[in-house]
Coordinates of C-alpha atoms in Angstrom, one line a residue:
X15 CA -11.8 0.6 7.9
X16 CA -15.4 0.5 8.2
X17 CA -15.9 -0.3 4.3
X18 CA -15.0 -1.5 0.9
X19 CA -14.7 2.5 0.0
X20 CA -12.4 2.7 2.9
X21 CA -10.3 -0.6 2.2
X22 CA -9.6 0.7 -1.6
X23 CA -8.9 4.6 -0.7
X24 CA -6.4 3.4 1.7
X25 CA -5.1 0.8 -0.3
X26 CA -4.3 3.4 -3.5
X27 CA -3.2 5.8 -0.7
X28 CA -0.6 3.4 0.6
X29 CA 0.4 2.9 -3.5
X30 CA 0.3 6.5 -4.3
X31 CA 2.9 7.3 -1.5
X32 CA 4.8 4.6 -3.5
X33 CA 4.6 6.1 -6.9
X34 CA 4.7 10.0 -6.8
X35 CA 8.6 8.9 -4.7
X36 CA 9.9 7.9 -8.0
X37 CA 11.4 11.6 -9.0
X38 CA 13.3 12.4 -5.9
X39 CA 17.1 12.2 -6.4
X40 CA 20.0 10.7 -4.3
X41 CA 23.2 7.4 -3.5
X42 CA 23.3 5.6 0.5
X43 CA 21.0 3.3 1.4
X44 CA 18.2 3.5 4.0
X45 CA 15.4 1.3 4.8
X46 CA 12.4 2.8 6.9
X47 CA 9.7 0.7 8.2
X48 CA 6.0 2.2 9.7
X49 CA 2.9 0.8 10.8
X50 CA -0.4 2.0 11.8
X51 CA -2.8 -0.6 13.5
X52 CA -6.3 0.3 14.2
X53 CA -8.4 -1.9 15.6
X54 CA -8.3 -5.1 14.5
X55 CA -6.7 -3.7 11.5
X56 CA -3.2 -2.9 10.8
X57 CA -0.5 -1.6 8.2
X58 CA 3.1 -1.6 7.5
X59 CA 4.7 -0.3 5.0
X60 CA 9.0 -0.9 4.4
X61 CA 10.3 2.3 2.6
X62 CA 14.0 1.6 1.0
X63 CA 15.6 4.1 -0.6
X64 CA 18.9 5.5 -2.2
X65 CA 20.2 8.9 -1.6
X66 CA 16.8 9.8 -0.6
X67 CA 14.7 8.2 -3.8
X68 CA 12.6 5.5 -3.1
X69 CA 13.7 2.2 -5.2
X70 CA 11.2 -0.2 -3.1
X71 CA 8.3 -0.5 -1.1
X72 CA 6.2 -3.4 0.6
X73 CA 3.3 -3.2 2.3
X74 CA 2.1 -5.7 4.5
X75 CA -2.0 -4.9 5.6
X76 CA -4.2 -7.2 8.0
X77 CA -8.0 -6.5 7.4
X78 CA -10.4 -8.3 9.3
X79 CA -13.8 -9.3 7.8
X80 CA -15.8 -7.7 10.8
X81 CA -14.4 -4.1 10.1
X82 CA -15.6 -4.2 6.0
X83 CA -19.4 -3.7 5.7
X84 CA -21.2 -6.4 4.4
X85 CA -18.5 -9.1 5.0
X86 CA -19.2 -11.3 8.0
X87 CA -17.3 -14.6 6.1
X88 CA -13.9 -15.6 4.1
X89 CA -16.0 -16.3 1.4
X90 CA -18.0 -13.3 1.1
X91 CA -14.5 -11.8 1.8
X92 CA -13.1 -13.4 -1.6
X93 CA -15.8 -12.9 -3.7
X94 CA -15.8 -8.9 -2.8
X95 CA -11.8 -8.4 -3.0
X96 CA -10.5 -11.3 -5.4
X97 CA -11.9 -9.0 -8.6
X98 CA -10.6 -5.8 -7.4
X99 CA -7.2 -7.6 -7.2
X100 CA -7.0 -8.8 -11.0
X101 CA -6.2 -6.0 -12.5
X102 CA -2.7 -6.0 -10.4
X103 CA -1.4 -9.7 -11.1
X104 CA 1.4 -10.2 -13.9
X105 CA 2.4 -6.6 -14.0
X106 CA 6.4 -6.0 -14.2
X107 CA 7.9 -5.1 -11.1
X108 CA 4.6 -5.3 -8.6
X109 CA 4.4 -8.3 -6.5
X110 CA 0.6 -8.6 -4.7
X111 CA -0.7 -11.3 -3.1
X112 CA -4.0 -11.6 -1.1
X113 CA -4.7 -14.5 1.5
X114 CA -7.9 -15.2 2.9
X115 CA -7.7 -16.5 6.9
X116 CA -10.8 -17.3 8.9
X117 CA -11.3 -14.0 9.8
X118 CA -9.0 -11.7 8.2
X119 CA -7.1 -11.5 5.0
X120 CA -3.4 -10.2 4.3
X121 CA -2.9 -7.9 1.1
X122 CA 1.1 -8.1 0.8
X123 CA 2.2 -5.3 -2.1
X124 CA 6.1 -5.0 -3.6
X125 CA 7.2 -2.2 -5.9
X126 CA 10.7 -2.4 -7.3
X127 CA 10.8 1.2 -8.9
X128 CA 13.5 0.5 -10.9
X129 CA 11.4 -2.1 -13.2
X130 CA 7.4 -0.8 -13.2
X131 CA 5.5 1.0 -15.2
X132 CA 3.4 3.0 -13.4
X133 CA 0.6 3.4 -16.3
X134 CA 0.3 -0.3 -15.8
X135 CA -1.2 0.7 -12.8
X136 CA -4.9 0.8 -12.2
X137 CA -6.4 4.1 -11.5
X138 CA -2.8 6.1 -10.6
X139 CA -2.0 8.3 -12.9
X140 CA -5.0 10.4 -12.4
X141 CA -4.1 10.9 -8.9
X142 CA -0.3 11.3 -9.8
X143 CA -1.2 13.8 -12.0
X144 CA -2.6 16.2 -9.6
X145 CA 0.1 16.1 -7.3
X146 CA 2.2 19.3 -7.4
X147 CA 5.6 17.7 -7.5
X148 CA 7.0 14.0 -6.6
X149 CA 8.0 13.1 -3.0
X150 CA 11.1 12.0 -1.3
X151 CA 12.1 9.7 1.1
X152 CA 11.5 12.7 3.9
X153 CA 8.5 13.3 2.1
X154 CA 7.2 10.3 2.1
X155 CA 8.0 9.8 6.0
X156 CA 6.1 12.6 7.1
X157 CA 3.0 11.8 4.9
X158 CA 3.0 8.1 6.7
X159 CA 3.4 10.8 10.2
X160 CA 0.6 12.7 9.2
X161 CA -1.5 9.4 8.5
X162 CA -0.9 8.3 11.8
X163 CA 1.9 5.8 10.9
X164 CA 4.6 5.2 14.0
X165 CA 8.3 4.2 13.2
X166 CA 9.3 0.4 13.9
X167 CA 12.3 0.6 15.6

């Protein structure tokens, strides 16, 4: 992630795989875990779903300062991402939490499907509206694949 662009495409990346899951159908349980690490940088996402529909995902990201352009301390760190966070906190059924280290932060991001509005949510529903249909659990798997996400055993 060599830059702020970068951080926020792939952080509404990882939430669009989330949303455009929600009109799959399906009834057992699965839970899925993936990660991608480049660098000092890394991603995992936790995919649970029922008969195939995704009811929940967390993603757990480690950025460090070095990789985003114009960073080089937490506080310049802060000052860049704390904003572009706001617009998530105290909406219904999205947990997101930043923390600052010395020199990396950790964006941790829960979706319970079954309680959020996804117009609450900043800047998606122009990108869900493009989409030419909504995703599955198997769907969503091979578009982690094709990102260059590996299964966690």
């Amino acid at each position: 992630m060599g830059n702020k662009k970068t951080f926020k495409i792939t952080g509404i990346v990882l939430l669009l795989i989330s949303f455009i899951t929600l009109a799959a159908c399906g009834s057992n349980q699965e839970t899925v875990t993936y990660k991608l690490e480049k660098g000092n940088n890394s991603i995992e996402v936790t995919l649970v779903a029922k008969d195939e529909k995704i009811v929940e995902q967390s993603s757990t990201s480690k950025t460090s300062y070095e990789s985003i352009r114009g960073i080089e301390t937490k506080e310049d760190a802060e000052a860049l991402i704390t904003p572009t966070a706001e617009p998530l906190q105290g909406i219904d059924g999205l947990e997101y939490n930043l923390d600052f280290q010395d020199n990396h932060f950790i964006e941790t991001i829960k979706i319970d499907f079954s309680s959020v509005n996804t117009s609450e949510l900043p800047g998606l529903n122009e990108l869900l509206d493009h989409e030419e249909g909504n995703l599955n659990l198997k769907d969503a798997i091979e578009s982690l694949e094709d990102q260059g996400f590996k299964k966690v055993e």
